[in-house]
mmCIF file of N, CA and C in Angstrom:
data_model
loop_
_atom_site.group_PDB
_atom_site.id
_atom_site.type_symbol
_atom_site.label_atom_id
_atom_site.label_comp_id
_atom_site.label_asym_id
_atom_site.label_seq_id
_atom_site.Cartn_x
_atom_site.Cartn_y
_atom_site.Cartn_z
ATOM 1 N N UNK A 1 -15.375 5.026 -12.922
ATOM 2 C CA UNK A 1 -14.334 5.426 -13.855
ATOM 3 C C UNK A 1 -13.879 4.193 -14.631
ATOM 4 N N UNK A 2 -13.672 4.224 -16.054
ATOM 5 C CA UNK A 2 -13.144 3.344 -16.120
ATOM 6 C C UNK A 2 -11.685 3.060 -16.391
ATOM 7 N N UNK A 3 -11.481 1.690 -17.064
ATOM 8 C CA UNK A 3 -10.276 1.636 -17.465
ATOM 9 C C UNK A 3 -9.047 2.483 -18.099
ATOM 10 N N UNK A 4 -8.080 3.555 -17.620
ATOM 11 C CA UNK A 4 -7.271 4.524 -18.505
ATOM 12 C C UNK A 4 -6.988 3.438 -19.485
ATOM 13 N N UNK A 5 -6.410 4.299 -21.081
ATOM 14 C CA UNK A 5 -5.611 3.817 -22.100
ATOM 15 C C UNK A 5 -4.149 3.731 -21.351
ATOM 16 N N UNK A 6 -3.469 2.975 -22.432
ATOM 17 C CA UNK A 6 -1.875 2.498 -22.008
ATOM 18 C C UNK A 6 -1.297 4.142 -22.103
ATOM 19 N N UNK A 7 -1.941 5.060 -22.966
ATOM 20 C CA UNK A 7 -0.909 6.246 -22.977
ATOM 21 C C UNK A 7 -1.369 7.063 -22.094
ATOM 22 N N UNK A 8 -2.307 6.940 -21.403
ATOM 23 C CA UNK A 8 -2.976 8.021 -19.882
ATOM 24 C C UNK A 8 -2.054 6.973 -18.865
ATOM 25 N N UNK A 9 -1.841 5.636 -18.689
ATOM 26 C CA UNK A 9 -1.395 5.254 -17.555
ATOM 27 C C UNK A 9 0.041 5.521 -17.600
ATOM 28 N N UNK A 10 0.711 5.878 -18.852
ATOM 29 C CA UNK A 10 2.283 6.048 -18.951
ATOM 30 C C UNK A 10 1.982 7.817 -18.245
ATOM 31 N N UNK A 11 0.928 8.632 -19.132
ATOM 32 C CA UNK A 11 1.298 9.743 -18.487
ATOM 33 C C UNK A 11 1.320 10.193 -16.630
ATOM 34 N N UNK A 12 0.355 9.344 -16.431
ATOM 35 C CA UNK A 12 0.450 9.298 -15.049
ATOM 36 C C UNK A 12 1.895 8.920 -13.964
ATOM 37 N N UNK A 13 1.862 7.753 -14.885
ATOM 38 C CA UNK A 13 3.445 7.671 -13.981
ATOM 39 C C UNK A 13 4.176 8.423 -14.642
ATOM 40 N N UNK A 14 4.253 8.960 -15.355
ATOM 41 C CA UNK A 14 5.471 9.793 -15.650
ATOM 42 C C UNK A 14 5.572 11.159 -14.196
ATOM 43 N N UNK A 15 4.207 11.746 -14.788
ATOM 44 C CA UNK A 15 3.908 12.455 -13.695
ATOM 45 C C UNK A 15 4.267 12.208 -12.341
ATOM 46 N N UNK A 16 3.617 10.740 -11.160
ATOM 47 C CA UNK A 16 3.932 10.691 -10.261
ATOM 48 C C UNK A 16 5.305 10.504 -10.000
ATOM 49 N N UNK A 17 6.345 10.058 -10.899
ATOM 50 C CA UNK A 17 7.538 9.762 -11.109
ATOM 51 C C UNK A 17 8.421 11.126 -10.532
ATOM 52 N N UNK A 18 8.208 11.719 -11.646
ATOM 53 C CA UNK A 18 8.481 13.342 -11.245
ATOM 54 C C UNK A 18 8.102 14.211 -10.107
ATOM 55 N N UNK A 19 6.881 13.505 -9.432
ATOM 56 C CA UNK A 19 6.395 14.502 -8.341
ATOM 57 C C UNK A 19 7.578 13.822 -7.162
ATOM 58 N N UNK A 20 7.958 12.447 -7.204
ATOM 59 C CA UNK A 20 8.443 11.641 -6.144
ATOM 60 C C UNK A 20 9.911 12.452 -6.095
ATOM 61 N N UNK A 21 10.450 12.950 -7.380
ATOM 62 C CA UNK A 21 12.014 14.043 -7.405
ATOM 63 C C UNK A 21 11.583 14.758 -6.611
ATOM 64 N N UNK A 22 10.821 15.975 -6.110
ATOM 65 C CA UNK A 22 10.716 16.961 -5.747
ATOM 66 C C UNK A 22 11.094 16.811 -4.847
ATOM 67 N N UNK A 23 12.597 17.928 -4.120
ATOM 68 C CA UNK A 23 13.151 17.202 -2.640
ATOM 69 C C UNK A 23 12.527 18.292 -1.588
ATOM 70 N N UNK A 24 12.391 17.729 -0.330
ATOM 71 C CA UNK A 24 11.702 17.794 0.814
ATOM 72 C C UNK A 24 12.144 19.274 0.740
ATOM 73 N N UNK A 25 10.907 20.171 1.062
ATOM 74 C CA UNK A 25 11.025 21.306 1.874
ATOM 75 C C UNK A 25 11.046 22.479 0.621
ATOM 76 N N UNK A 26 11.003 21.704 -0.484
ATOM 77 C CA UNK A 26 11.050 22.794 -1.909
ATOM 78 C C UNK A 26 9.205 22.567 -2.951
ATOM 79 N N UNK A 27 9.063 23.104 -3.669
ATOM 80 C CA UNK A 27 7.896 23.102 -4.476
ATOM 81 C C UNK A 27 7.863 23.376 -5.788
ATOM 82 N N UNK A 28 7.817 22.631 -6.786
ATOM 83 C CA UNK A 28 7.467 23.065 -8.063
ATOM 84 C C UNK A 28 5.949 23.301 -8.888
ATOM 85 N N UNK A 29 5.817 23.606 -9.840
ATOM 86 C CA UNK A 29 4.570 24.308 -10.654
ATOM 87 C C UNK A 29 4.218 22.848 -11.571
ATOM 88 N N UNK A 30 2.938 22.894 -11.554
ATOM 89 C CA UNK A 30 2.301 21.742 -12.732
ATOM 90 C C UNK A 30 3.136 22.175 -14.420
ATOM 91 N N UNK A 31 3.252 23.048 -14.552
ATOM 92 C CA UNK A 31 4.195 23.335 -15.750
ATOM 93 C C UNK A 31 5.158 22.640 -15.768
ATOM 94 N N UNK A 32 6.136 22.675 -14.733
ATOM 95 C CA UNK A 32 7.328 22.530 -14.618
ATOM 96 C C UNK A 32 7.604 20.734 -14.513
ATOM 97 N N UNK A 33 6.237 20.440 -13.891
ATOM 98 C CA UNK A 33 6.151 18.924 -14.242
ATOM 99 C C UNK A 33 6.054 18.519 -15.725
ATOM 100 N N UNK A 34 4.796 19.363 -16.199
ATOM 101 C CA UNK A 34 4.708 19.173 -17.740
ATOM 102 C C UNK A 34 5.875 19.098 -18.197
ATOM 103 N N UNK A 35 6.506 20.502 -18.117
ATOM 104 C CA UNK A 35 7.821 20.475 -18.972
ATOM 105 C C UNK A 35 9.045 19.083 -18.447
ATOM 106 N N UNK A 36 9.237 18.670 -17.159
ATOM 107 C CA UNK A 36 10.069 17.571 -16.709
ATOM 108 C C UNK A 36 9.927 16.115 -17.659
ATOM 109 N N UNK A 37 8.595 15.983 -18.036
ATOM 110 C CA UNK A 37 7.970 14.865 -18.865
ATOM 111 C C UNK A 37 7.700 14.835 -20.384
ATOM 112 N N UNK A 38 8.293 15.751 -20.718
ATOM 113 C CA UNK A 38 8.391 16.278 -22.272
ATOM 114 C C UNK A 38 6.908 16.356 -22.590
ATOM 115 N N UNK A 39 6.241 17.185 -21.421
ATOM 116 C CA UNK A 39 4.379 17.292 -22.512
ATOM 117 C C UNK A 39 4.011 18.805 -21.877
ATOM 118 N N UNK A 40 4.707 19.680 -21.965
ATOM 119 C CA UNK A 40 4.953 21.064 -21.990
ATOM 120 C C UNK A 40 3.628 22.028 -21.766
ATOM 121 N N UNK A 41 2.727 21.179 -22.963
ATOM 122 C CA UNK A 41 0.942 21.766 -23.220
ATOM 123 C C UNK A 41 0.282 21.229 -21.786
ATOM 124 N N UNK A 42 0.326 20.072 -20.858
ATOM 125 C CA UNK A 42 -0.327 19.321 -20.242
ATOM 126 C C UNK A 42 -0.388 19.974 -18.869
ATOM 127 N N UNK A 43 0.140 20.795 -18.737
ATOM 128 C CA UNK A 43 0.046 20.999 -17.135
ATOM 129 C C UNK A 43 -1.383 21.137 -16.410
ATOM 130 N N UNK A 44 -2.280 21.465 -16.874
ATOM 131 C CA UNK A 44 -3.750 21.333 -16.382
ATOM 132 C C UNK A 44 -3.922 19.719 -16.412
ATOM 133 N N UNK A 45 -3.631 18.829 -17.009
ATOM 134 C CA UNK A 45 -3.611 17.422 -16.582
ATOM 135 C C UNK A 45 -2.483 16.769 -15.759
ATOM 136 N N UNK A 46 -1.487 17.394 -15.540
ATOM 137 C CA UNK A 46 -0.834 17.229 -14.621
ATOM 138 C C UNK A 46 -1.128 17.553 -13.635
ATOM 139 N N UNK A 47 -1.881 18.596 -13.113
ATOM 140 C CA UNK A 47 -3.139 18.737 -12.592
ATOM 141 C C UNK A 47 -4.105 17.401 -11.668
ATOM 142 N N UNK A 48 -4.719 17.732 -13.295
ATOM 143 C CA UNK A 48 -5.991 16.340 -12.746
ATOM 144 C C UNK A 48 -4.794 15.116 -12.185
ATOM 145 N N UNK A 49 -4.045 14.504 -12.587
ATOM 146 C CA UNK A 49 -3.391 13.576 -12.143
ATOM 147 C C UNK A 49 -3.347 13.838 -10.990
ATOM 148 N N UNK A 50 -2.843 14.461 -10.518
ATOM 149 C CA UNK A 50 -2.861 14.511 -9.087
ATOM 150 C C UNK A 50 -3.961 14.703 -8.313
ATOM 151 N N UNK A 51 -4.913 15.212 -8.829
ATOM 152 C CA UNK A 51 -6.181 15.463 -8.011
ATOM 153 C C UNK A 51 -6.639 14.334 -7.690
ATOM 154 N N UNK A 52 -6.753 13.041 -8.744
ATOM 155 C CA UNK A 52 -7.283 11.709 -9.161
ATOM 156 C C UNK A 52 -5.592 10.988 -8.581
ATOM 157 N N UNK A 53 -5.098 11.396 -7.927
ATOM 158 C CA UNK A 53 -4.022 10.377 -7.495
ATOM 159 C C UNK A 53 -4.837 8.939 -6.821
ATOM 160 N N UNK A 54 -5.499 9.081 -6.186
ATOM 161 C CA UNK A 54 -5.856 8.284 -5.303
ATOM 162 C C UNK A 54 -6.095 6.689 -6.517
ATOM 163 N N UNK A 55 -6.810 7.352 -7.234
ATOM 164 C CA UNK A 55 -7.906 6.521 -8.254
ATOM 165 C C UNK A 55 -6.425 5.598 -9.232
ATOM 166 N N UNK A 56 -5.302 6.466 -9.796
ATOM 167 C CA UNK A 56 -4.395 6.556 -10.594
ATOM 168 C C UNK A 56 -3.158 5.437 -9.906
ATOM 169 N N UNK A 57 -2.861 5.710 -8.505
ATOM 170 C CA UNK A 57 -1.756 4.656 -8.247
ATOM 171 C C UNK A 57 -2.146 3.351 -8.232
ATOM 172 N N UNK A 58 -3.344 2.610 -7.789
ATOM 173 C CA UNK A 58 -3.781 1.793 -7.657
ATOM 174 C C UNK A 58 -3.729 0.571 -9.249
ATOM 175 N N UNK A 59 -3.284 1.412 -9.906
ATOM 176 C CA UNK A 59 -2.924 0.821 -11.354
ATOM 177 C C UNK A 59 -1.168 0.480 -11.553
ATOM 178 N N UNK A 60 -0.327 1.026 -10.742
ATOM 179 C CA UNK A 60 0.785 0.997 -10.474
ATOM 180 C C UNK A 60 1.719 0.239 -9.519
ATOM 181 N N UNK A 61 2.396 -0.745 -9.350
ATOM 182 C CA UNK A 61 2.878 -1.837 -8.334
ATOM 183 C C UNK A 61 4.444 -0.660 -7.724
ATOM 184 N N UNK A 62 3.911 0.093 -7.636
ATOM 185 C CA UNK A 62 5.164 0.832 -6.932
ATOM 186 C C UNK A 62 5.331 1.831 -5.861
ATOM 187 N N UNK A 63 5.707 1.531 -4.530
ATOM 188 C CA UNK A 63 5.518 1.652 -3.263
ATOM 189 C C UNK A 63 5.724 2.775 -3.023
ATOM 190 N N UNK A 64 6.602 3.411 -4.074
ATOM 191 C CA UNK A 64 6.913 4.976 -3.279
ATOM 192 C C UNK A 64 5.794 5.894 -3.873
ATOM 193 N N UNK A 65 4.721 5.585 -4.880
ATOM 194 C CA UNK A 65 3.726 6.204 -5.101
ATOM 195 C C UNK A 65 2.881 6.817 -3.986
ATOM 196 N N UNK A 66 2.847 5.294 -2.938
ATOM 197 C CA UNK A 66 2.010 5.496 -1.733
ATOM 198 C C UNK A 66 2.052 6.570 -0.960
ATOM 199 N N UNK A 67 3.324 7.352 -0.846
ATOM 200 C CA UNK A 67 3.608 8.437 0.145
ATOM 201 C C UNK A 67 4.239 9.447 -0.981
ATOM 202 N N UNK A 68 3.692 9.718 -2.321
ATOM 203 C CA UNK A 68 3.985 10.306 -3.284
ATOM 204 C C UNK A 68 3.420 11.857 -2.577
ATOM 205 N N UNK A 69 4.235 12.942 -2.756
ATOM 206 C CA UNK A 69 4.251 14.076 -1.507
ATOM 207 C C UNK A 69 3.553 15.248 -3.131
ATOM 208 N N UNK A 70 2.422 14.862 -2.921
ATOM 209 C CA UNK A 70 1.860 15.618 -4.302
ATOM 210 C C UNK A 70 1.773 17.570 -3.494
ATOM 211 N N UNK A 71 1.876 17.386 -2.106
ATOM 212 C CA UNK A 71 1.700 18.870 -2.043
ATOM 213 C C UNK A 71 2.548 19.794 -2.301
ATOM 214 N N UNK A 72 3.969 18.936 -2.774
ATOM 215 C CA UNK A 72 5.016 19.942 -3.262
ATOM 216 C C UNK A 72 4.660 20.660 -4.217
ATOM 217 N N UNK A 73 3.031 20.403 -4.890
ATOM 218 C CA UNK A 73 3.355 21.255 -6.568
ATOM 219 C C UNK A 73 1.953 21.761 -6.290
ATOM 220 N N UNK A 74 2.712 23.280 -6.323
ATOM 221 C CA UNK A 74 2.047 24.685 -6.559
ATOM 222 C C UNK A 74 1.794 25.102 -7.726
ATOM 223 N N UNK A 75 0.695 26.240 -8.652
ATOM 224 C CA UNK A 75 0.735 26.719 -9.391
ATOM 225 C C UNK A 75 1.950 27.860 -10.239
ATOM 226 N N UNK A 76 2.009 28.263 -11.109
ATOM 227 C CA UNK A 76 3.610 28.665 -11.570
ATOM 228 C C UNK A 76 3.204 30.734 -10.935
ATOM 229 N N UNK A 77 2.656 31.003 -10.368
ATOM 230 C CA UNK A 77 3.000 32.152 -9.484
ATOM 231 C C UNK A 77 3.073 31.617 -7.935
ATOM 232 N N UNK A 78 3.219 30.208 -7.239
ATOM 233 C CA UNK A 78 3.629 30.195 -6.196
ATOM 234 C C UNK A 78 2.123 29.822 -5.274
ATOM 235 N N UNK A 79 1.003 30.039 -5.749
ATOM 236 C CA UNK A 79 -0.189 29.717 -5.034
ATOM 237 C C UNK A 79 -0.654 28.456 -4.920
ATOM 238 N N UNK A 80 -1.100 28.188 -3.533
ATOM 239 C CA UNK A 80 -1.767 26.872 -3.484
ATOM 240 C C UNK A 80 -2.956 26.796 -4.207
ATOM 241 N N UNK A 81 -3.120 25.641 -5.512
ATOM 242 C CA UNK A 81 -5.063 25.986 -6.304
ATOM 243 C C UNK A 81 -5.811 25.501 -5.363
ATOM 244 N N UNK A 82 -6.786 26.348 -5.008
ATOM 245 C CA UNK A 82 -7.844 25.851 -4.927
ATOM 246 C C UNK A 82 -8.025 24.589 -5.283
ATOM 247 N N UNK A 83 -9.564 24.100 -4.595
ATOM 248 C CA UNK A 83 -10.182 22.549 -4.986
ATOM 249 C C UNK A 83 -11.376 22.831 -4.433
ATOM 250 N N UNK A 84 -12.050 21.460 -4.546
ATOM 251 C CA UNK A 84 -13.251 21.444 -4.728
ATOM 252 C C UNK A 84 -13.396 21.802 -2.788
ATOM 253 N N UNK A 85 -12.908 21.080 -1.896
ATOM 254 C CA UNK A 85 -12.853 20.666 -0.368
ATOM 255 C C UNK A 85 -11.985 22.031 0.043
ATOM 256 N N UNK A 86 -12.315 22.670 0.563
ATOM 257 C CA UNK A 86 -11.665 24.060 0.904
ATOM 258 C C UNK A 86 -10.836 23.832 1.840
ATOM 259 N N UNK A 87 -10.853 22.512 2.639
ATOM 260 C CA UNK A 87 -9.825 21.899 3.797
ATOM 261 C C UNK A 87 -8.790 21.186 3.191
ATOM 262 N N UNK A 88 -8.583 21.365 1.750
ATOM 263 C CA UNK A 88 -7.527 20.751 1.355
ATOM 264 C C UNK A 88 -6.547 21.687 0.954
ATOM 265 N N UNK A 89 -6.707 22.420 0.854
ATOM 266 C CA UNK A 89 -6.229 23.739 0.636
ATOM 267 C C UNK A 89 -4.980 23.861 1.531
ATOM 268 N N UNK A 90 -5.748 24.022 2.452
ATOM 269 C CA UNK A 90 -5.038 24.445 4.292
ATOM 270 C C UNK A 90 -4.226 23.059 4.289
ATOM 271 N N UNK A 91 -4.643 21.896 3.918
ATOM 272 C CA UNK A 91 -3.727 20.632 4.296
ATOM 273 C C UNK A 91 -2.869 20.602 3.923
ATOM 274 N N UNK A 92 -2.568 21.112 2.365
ATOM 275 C CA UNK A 92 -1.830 21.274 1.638
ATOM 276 C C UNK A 92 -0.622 22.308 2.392
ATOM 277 N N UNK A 93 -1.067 23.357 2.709
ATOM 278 C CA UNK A 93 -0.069 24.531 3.199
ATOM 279 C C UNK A 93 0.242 24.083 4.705
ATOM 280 N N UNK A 94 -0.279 23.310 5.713
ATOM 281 C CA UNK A 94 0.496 22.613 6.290
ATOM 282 C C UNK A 94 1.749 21.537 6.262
ATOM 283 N N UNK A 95 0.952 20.841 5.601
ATOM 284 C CA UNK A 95 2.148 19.900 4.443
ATOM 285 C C UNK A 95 3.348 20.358 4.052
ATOM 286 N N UNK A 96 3.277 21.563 4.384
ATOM 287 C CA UNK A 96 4.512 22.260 3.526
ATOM 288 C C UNK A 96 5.133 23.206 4.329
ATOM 289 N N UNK A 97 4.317 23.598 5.065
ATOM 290 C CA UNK A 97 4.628 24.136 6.405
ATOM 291 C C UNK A 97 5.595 23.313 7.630
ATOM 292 N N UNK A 98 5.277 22.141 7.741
ATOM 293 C CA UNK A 98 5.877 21.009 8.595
ATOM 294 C C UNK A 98 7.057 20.339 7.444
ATOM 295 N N UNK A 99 7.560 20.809 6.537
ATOM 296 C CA UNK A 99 8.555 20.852 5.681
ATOM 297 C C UNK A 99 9.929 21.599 5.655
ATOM 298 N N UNK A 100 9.329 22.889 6.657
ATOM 299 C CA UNK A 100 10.262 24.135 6.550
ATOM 300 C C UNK A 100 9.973 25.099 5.645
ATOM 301 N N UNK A 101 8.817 25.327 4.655
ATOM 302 C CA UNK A 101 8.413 25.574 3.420
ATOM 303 C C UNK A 101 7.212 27.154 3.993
ATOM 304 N N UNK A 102 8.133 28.532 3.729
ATOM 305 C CA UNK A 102 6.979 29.270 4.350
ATOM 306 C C UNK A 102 5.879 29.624 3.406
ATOM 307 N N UNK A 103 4.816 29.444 4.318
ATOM 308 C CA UNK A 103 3.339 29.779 3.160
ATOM 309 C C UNK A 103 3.136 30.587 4.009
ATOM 310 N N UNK A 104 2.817 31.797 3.015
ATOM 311 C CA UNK A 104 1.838 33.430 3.666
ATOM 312 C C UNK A 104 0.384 33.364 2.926
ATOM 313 N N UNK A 105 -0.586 33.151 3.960
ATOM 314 C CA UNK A 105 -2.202 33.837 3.757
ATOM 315 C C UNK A 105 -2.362 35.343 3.404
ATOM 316 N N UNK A 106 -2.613 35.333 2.246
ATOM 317 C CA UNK A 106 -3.414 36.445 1.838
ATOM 318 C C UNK A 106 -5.049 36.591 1.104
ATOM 319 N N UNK A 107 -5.720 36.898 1.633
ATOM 320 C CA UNK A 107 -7.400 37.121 0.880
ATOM 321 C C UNK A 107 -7.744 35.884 0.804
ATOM 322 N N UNK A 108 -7.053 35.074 1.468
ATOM 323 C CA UNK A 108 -7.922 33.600 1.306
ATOM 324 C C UNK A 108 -6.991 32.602 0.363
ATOM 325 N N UNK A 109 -5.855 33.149 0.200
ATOM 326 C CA UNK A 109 -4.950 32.358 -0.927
ATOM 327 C C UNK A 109 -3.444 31.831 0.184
ATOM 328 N N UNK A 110 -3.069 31.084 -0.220
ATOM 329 C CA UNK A 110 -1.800 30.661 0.561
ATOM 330 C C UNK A 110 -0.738 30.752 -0.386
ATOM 331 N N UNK A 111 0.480 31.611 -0.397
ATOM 332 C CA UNK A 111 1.652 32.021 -1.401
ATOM 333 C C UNK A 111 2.934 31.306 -0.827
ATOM 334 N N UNK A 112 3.771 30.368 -2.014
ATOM 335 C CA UNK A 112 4.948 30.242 -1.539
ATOM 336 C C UNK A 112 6.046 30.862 -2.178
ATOM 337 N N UNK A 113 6.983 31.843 -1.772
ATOM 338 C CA UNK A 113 8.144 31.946 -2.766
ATOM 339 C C UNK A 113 8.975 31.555 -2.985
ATOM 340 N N UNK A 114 8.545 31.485 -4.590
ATOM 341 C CA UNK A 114 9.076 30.056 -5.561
ATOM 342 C C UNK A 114 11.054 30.511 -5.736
ATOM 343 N N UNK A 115 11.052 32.146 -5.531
ATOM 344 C CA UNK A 115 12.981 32.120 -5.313
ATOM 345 C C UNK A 115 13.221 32.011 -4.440
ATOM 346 N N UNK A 116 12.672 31.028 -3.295
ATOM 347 C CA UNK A 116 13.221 30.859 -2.172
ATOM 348 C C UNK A 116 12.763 29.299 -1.773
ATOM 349 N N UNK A 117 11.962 29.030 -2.528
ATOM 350 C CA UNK A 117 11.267 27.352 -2.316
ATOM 351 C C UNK A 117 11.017 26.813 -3.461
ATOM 352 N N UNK A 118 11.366 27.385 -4.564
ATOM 353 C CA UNK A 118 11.470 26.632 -5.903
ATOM 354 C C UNK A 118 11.959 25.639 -6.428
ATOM 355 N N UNK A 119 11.929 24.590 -6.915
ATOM 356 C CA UNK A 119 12.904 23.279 -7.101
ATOM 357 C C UNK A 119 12.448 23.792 -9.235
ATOM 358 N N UNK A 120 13.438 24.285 -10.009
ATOM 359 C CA UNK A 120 13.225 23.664 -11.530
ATOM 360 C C UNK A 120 13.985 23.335 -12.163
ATOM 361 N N UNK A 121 14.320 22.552 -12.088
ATOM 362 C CA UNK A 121 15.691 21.947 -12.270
ATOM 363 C C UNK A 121 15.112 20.929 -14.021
ATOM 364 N N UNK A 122 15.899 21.348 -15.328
ATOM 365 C CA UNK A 122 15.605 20.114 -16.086
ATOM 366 C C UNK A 122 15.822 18.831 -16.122
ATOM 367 N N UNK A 123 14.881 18.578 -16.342
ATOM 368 C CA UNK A 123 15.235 16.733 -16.608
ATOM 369 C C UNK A 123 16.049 16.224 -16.605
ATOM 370 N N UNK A 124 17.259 16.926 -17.640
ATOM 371 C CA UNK A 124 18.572 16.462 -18.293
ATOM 372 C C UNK A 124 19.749 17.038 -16.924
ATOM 373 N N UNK A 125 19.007 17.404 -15.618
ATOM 374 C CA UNK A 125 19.856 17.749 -14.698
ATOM 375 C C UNK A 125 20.019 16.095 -13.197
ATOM 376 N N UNK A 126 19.183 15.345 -14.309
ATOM 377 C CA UNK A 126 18.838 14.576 -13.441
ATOM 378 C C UNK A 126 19.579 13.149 -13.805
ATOM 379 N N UNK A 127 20.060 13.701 -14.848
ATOM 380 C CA UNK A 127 21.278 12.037 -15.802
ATOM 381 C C UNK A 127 22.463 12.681 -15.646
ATOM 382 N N UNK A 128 23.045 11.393 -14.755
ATOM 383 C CA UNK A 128 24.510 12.101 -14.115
ATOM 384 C C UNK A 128 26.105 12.079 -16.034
ATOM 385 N N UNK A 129 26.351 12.918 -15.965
ATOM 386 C CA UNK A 129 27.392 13.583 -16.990
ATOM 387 C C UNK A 129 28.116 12.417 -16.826
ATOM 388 N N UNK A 130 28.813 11.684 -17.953
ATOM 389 C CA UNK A 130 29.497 10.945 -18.253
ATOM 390 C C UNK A 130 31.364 11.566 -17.725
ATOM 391 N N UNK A 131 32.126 10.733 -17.236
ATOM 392 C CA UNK A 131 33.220 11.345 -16.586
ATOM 393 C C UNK A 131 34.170 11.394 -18.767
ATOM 394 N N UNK A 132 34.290 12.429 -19.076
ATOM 395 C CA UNK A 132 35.198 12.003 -20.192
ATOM 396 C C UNK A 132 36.480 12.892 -19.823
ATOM 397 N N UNK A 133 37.734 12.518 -19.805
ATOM 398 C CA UNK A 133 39.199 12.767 -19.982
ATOM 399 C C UNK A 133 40.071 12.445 -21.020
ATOM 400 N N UNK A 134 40.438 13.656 -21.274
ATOM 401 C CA UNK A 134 41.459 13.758 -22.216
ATOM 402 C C UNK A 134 42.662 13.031 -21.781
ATOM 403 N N UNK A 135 42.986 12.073 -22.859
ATOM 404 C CA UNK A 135 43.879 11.115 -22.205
ATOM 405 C C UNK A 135 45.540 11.597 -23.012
#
């Protein structure tokens, strides 16, 4: 692989940035990342980012990447995607399972419900409100 451009390595951390919010025991959608990072269209590369995490932090000097908890993010109906390793799948829904996070097997798919384990909170929920008083 080679070298990313400066604007694939910003999108990446933006991405892992956002995956590191996601608080313990909840799950959000590659959309919802897209949309957290103002690139709305990208969620299939928000996606690959994470698939390619491994390859992607190693460009980054920042420690909490290392234990960056990428299995919080589900697809936007609640399913774990598929991958190439069919044991990642299941790792994934353990991961989340040992969270408090219930995943139900159906036909070979693992479902979480997202009104009950959903984190989507906007961006702008994440810059604390200025205290203003009427004096």
């Amino acid at each position: 692989m080679r070298q990313p451009t400066g604007e694939q390595l910003v999108f990446h951390h933006s991405v892992f940035t956002e995956t590191c919010k996601i608080p313990y025991g909840r799950v959000t959608s590659y959309g919802q990342i897209a949309r957290r990072i103002y690139r709305p269209q990208n969620a299939r590369q928000v996606g690959m980012s994470l698939k390619n995490l491994t390859t992607y932090t190693r460009f980054f000097d920042d420690p909490e990447f290392q234990n960056l908890p990428w299995w919080r993010v589900v697809n936007s109906q609640g399913v774990i995607s598929k991958r190439e390793r069919a044991e990642a799948v299941t790792e994934q829904a353990t991961l989340l399972r040992r969270e408090g996070v219930m995943v139900s097997e159906r036909g070979g798919e693992y479902f979480i419900d997202l009104n009950e384990f959903g984190w989507f909170e906007d961006a702008s929920d994440d810059s604390e409100s200025s205290d203003e008083s009427d004096d």
